[in-house]
Amino acid sequence: MSKAMNKASHVYVTYIRSTPENVWRAITDPDLSARYWGHSNVSDWTVGASWEHRRTDAAGKPDLKGMVIESSAPRRLVISWAYPADVDAPARVSRVAFDIEPHKDDMVRLTVSHSELEAGGEMERGITQGWPFVLSSLKSFLETGKGLL
Amino acid sequence: MTTQKSALDPAAFTPKSVYRIYIAATPERVWQALIDPAFTAQYFFGLKAEVEPRRGGRFRLLWPDGREHITGEVVDWSPPRRLCVSWDVRNMPPFSELPTCLVTYDVEAEGELTRLTMTESHDWDIPRDIMLGGEEGWPKIISGLKSLLETGKPLTFDMAAGPPPDFVAAVERAASEKPWLLK
């Protein structure tokens, strides 16, 4: 049975006193992402590669998985984004774009656009809670050296 | 010509824009940053807040030279948890032609952090392109507030460019058509 699915998207904008290079590293480096996100983002970040959002314990189980769709360090990264059980169910695979733009001399405007979400689904509920916290923690980490975890 | 403002009924307003951030500070410090002109002048495009601390009290945001930018009234005064103010733009056509909106700040402790949620509500079917213009501003303001409280140093934005032309055009269109009169 096929049924047209309502899709949702959400956009989050944050200004951070930092450089595009440092924002890019904080998102893509497993050790740095663990310090403010509580998970390690692991990939070689080349187009077509897979990425995983792994727990920081010894087992390192991924809680999210996807593929790298676009990768233009340090300005734009686009990845697919799904729960590990859903990676082969296209209707449940969403997409996240990070746009990292320098703003004036000392800031970065970071825009996270999370699209292709199943409207009203578990992932949409999770990310609307999650992104404001993750981006707040990333901003604290880059500006003060300490994330909010 | 001034638009006739009817008596304010908060229940008639619908949230149209929400911006949420987590800050490593107490709710009391976040509250102070919202109402104290010495703080707002540093992160709110130089504007000084003037808040009469009671429901029904006067609310204003003033430019450094004392001119009014925003005037309104305190709709909810519940320190340090909730501040809601009505919001009329002054002396800035076409923006000052738009109907009153409501701005609500919810300040909630979450462990050692504070979750600040700004909600902008309208009582008419405000076009999406006007909301998008406003949504350029809030991330700058709220990001700056967080930086100020966590690092002691605000973010400084350049206001010289003024609002984007598309935003101004959308507001001009609404100001001439006045769709809110058709409610």
Coordinates of C-alpha atoms in Angstrom, one line a residue:
Chain A
M1 CA 0.0 0.0 0.0
S2 CA 1.3 3.4 -0.8
K3 CA 0.2 6.5 0.8
A4 CA 1.3 10.1 0.3
M5 CA 3.2 11.1 3.4
N6 CA 3.1 14.6 4.8
K7 CA 6.7 15.8 5.2
A8 CA 7.9 18.4 7.7
S9 CA 11.0 20.5 8.0
H10 CA 12.5 22.7 10.6
V11 CA 15.2 25.3 10.4
Y12 CA 17.4 26.4 13.3
V13 CA 19.7 29.5 13.2
T14 CA 22.4 30.2 15.7
Y15 CA 25.2 32.8 15.8
I16 CA 28.4 31.7 17.4
R17 CA 31.6 33.6 18.1
S18 CA 33.9 31.2 16.3
T19 CA 35.3 30.4 12.8
P20 CA 33.7 28.2 10.1
E21 CA 36.7 25.8 10.5
N22 CA 36.1 25.3 14.2
V23 CA 32.3 24.8 13.7
W24 CA 33.0 22.3 11.0
R25 CA 35.5 20.4 13.2
A26 CA 33.1 20.5 16.2
I27 CA 30.4 18.8 14.0
T28 CA 32.6 16.3 12.3
D29 CA 35.2 15.3 14.8
P30 CA 34.2 12.3 16.9
D31 CA 36.0 13.5 20.1
L32 CA 34.8 17.1 19.8
S33 CA 31.2 16.2 19.0
A34 CA 31.2 13.8 22.1
R35 CA 32.0 16.7 24.3
Y36 CA 28.9 18.8 23.6
W37 CA 26.6 16.4 21.9
G38 CA 27.1 13.3 24.0
H39 CA 27.6 11.2 20.8
S40 CA 30.5 10.9 18.4
N41 CA 29.9 11.8 14.8
V42 CA 32.0 9.3 12.8
S43 CA 32.6 9.3 9.1
D44 CA 35.3 10.2 6.6
W45 CA 32.8 12.9 5.4
T46 CA 33.3 12.2 1.7
V47 CA 30.3 12.2 -0.5
G48 CA 28.7 8.7 -0.6
A49 CA 30.4 7.6 2.7
S50 CA 28.2 6.5 5.6
W51 CA 28.2 8.4 9.0
E52 CA 27.2 7.3 12.4
H53 CA 26.1 9.0 15.6
R54 CA 27.7 6.7 18.2
R55 CA 27.3 6.4 21.9
T56 CA 30.5 7.3 23.8
D57 CA 30.7 4.1 25.8
A58 CA 33.0 1.2 24.8
A59 CA 30.3 -0.5 22.7
G60 CA 29.8 2.7 20.7
K61 CA 26.3 1.7 19.4
P62 CA 25.0 4.1 16.8
D63 CA 21.7 5.8 17.6
L64 CA 21.5 7.5 14.2
K65 CA 22.9 6.6 10.8
G66 CA 23.0 8.0 7.3
M67 CA 25.1 8.9 4.2
V68 CA 27.1 12.0 3.3
I69 CA 25.2 13.8 0.5
E70 CA 27.2 17.0 0.2
S71 CA 30.5 17.9 1.8
S72 CA 32.2 21.3 1.3
A73 CA 34.4 21.9 4.3
P74 CA 34.1 24.2 6.1
R75 CA 30.9 25.7 4.6
R76 CA 28.3 23.1 3.9
L77 CA 27.5 19.5 5.0
V78 CA 24.4 17.6 4.0
I79 CA 23.7 14.2 5.4
S80 CA 20.8 11.7 5.5
W81 CA 19.6 11.0 9.0
A82 CA 17.6 8.0 10.3
Y83 CA 17.3 5.6 13.2
P84 CA 19.5 2.6 12.5
A85 CA 16.4 0.4 12.1
D86 CA 15.0 2.8 9.4
V87 CA 17.9 3.3 7.1
D88 CA 16.4 1.1 4.4
A89 CA 12.9 2.6 4.7
P90 CA 13.2 5.7 2.4
A91 CA 10.0 7.3 3.9
R92 CA 11.7 7.4 7.3
V93 CA 15.1 8.8 6.2
S94 CA 15.3 12.5 6.8
R95 CA 17.9 15.0 5.7
V96 CA 20.1 17.5 7.6
A97 CA 22.0 20.4 6.0
F98 CA 24.5 22.4 8.0
D99 CA 25.3 25.8 6.5
I100 CA 28.2 27.5 8.1
E101 CA 28.6 31.1 7.0
P102 CA 31.1 33.6 8.4
H103 CA 29.3 36.7 9.8
K104 CA 31.2 40.0 10.3
D105 CA 34.8 39.4 11.5
D106 CA 34.2 37.2 14.5
M107 CA 31.1 35.2 14.1
V108 CA 29.5 32.2 12.3
R109 CA 25.9 32.0 11.3
L110 CA 25.1 28.3 11.6
T111 CA 21.8 27.1 10.0
V112 CA 20.6 23.6 10.5
S113 CA 17.8 22.6 8.1
H114 CA 16.2 19.3 8.9
S115 CA 13.9 18.3 6.1
E116 CA 12.1 15.2 4.8
L117 CA 10.7 14.4 8.2
E118 CA 7.7 12.3 8.6
A119 CA 5.2 14.9 10.0
G120 CA 4.2 14.1 13.5
G121 CA 6.5 11.1 13.7
E122 CA 8.9 10.1 16.4
M123 CA 11.9 11.6 14.7
E124 CA 10.2 15.0 14.2
R125 CA 9.3 15.0 17.9
G126 CA 12.8 14.1 18.9
I127 CA 14.6 16.6 16.8
T128 CA 12.4 19.6 17.7
Q129 CA 13.4 18.9 21.3
G130 CA 17.0 18.0 20.4
W131 CA 18.3 20.7 18.0
P132 CA 17.8 23.7 20.3
F133 CA 19.8 21.9 23.0
V134 CA 22.5 20.6 20.7
L135 CA 23.0 24.0 19.1
S136 CA 23.0 25.8 22.5
S137 CA 25.6 23.3 23.7
L138 CA 27.7 23.6 20.6
K139 CA 27.7 27.4 21.0
S140 CA 28.7 27.2 24.7
F141 CA 31.4 24.7 23.8
L142 CA 33.0 26.9 21.1
E143 CA 32.6 30.1 23.1
T144 CA 33.5 28.9 26.6
G145 CA 35.3 25.6 26.1
K146 CA 32.5 23.8 28.0
G147 CA 29.4 22.2 26.5
L148 CA 26.1 22.0 28.4
L149 CA 26.2 18.3 29.1
Chain B
M1 CA -3.0 58.1 10.2
T2 CA -2.8 55.8 13.2
T3 CA -4.3 52.3 13.3
Q4 CA -7.1 52.0 15.9
K5 CA -5.9 49.4 18.4
S6 CA -8.7 47.4 20.0
A7 CA -8.5 46.2 23.6
L8 CA -6.0 43.4 23.9
D9 CA -7.3 39.9 24.2
P10 CA -4.3 37.5 24.6
A11 CA -6.6 34.5 23.7
A12 CA -7.0 35.9 20.2
F13 CA -3.3 35.6 19.5
T14 CA -1.7 32.5 17.9
P15 CA 2.0 31.6 18.2
K16 CA 3.7 32.1 14.8
S17 CA 7.4 32.0 15.7
V18 CA 9.2 30.2 18.5
Y19 CA 12.9 30.4 19.3
R20 CA 14.4 28.3 22.1
I21 CA 17.9 28.3 23.6
Y22 CA 19.6 26.8 26.7
I23 CA 21.8 29.0 28.8
A24 CA 24.3 28.1 31.5
A25 CA 22.9 30.7 34.0
T26 CA 20.1 30.8 36.6
P27 CA 16.5 31.8 35.7
E28 CA 17.0 34.9 37.8
R29 CA 20.0 36.0 35.7
V30 CA 18.2 35.3 32.5
W31 CA 15.2 37.3 33.8
Q32 CA 17.4 40.2 34.6
A33 CA 18.9 40.1 31.2
L34 CA 15.4 40.4 29.7
I35 CA 14.2 43.4 31.7
D36 CA 17.3 45.4 32.7
P37 CA 18.3 48.1 30.2
A38 CA 22.0 47.7 31.0
F39 CA 21.7 44.2 29.6
T40 CA 19.3 44.7 26.7
A41 CA 21.4 47.6 25.4
Q42 CA 24.2 45.1 24.9
Y43 CA 22.4 42.3 23.0
F44 CA 19.1 43.8 21.7
F45 CA 20.5 46.0 18.8
G46 CA 21.3 48.7 21.4
L47 CA 17.7 49.0 22.6
K48 CA 17.0 49.7 26.2
A49 CA 14.1 47.9 27.8
E50 CA 11.8 49.8 30.2
V51 CA 9.4 47.5 31.9
E52 CA 7.0 48.6 34.6
P53 CA 7.0 45.5 36.9
R54 CA 3.3 44.7 37.0
R55 CA 0.6 43.3 34.8
G56 CA -0.8 46.2 32.8
G57 CA 2.4 48.2 33.3
R58 CA 4.1 50.0 30.5
F59 CA 6.7 48.3 28.3
R60 CA 9.0 50.1 25.9
L61 CA 12.2 49.5 23.9
L62 CA 14.2 52.7 23.4
W63 CA 16.9 53.6 21.0
P64 CA 20.1 55.0 22.6
D65 CA 18.9 58.5 21.9
G66 CA 15.7 57.9 23.8
R67 CA 13.4 57.6 20.8
E68 CA 10.7 54.9 21.1
H69 CA 11.1 51.8 18.9
I70 CA 8.6 49.5 20.6
T71 CA 5.8 50.4 23.0
G72 CA 3.3 48.1 24.6
E73 CA 2.0 46.8 27.9
V74 CA 2.9 44.0 30.3
V75 CA 0.4 41.3 29.7
D76 CA 2.0 38.7 32.1
W77 CA 4.5 39.5 34.8
S78 CA 5.5 36.4 36.6
P79 CA 9.2 36.7 37.6
P80 CA 11.4 34.8 37.0
R81 CA 9.2 32.4 34.9
R82 CA 7.2 34.3 32.4
L83 CA 7.1 37.7 30.8
C84 CA 4.6 38.6 28.1
V85 CA 4.4 42.0 26.5
S86 CA 2.4 43.5 23.7
W87 CA 4.5 45.0 21.0
D88 CA 3.8 47.9 18.7
V89 CA 6.5 49.3 16.4
R90 CA 6.8 53.1 16.5
N91 CA 8.1 55.7 14.1
M92 CA 9.2 53.2 11.5
P93 CA 6.8 53.1 8.5
P94 CA 5.7 50.7 7.1
F95 CA 6.5 48.5 10.2
S96 CA 4.6 50.8 12.5
E97 CA 1.4 50.2 10.5
L98 CA 1.2 46.5 11.5
P99 CA -1.1 45.4 14.2
T100 CA 0.0 44.7 17.8
C101 CA 1.7 41.4 18.4
L102 CA 2.6 39.6 21.6
V103 CA 6.1 38.5 22.6
T104 CA 6.3 36.0 25.4
Y105 CA 9.5 34.8 27.2
D106 CA 9.2 31.5 29.1
V107 CA 12.2 31.0 31.5
E108 CA 12.5 27.5 32.9
A109 CA 15.2 25.9 35.1
E110 CA 16.4 22.6 33.7
G111 CA 19.1 21.2 36.1
E112 CA 21.8 23.8 36.2
L113 CA 20.7 25.3 32.9
T114 CA 17.9 27.7 31.9
R115 CA 15.7 27.1 28.9
L116 CA 14.5 30.3 27.4
T117 CA 11.7 30.2 24.9
M118 CA 10.6 33.3 22.9
T119 CA 7.2 33.1 21.3
E120 CA 5.9 35.7 18.9
S121 CA 2.1 35.6 18.5
H122 CA -0.3 37.4 16.1
D123 CA -4.0 37.8 15.9
W124 CA -4.2 37.9 12.1
D125 CA -3.1 35.7 9.3
I126 CA 0.4 37.3 9.0
P127 CA 2.1 36.4 5.7
R128 CA 4.9 34.0 5.9
D129 CA 7.3 36.5 4.2
I130 CA 6.8 39.0 7.0
M131 CA 7.5 36.2 9.6
L132 CA 10.7 35.2 7.8
G133 CA 11.9 38.8 8.1
G134 CA 11.3 38.8 11.8
E135 CA 12.9 35.5 12.1
E136 CA 16.2 37.0 10.9
G137 CA 16.3 39.1 14.0
W138 CA 15.5 36.8 16.9
P139 CA 18.4 34.4 16.4
K140 CA 20.8 37.4 16.7
I141 CA 19.1 38.7 19.8
I142 CA 18.8 35.5 21.6
S143 CA 22.3 34.2 20.6
G144 CA 23.7 37.5 21.8
L145 CA 21.9 37.2 25.2
K146 CA 23.4 33.7 25.7
S147 CA 26.9 34.9 24.8
L148 CA 26.6 37.9 27.1
L149 CA 25.5 35.7 30.1
E150 CA 28.0 32.9 29.5
T151 CA 31.1 34.9 28.4
G152 CA 30.4 38.5 29.6
K153 CA 30.7 39.6 26.0
P154 CA 27.8 40.2 23.7
L155 CA 27.8 39.6 19.9
T156 CA 27.7 42.8 17.9
F157 CA 25.6 43.0 14.7
D158 CA 25.7 45.6 12.1
M159 CA 22.4 47.4 11.9
A160 CA 23.4 49.9 9.2
A161 CA 22.0 47.8 6.3
G162 CA 18.5 47.9 7.8
P163 CA 15.8 45.3 7.1
P164 CA 16.2 43.2 3.9
P165 CA 14.3 44.7 0.9
D166 CA 12.0 41.7 0.6
F167 CA 10.9 42.0 4.2
V168 CA 10.2 45.8 3.8
A169 CA 8.2 45.0 0.5
A170 CA 6.1 42.4 2.3
V171 CA 5.3 44.7 5.2
E172 CA 4.5 47.6 2.7
R173 CA 2.1 45.3 0.9
A174 CA 0.3 44.3 4.1
A175 CA 0.3 47.9 5.3
S176 CA -1.6 49.0 2.2
E177 CA -4.0 46.0 2.0
K178 CA -4.6 45.8 5.8
P179 CA -5.8 42.2 5.7
W180 CA -6.2 42.2 9.5
L181 CA -9.3 44.4 9.1
L182 CA -11.1 41.5 7.5
K183 CA -11.0 39.2 10.5

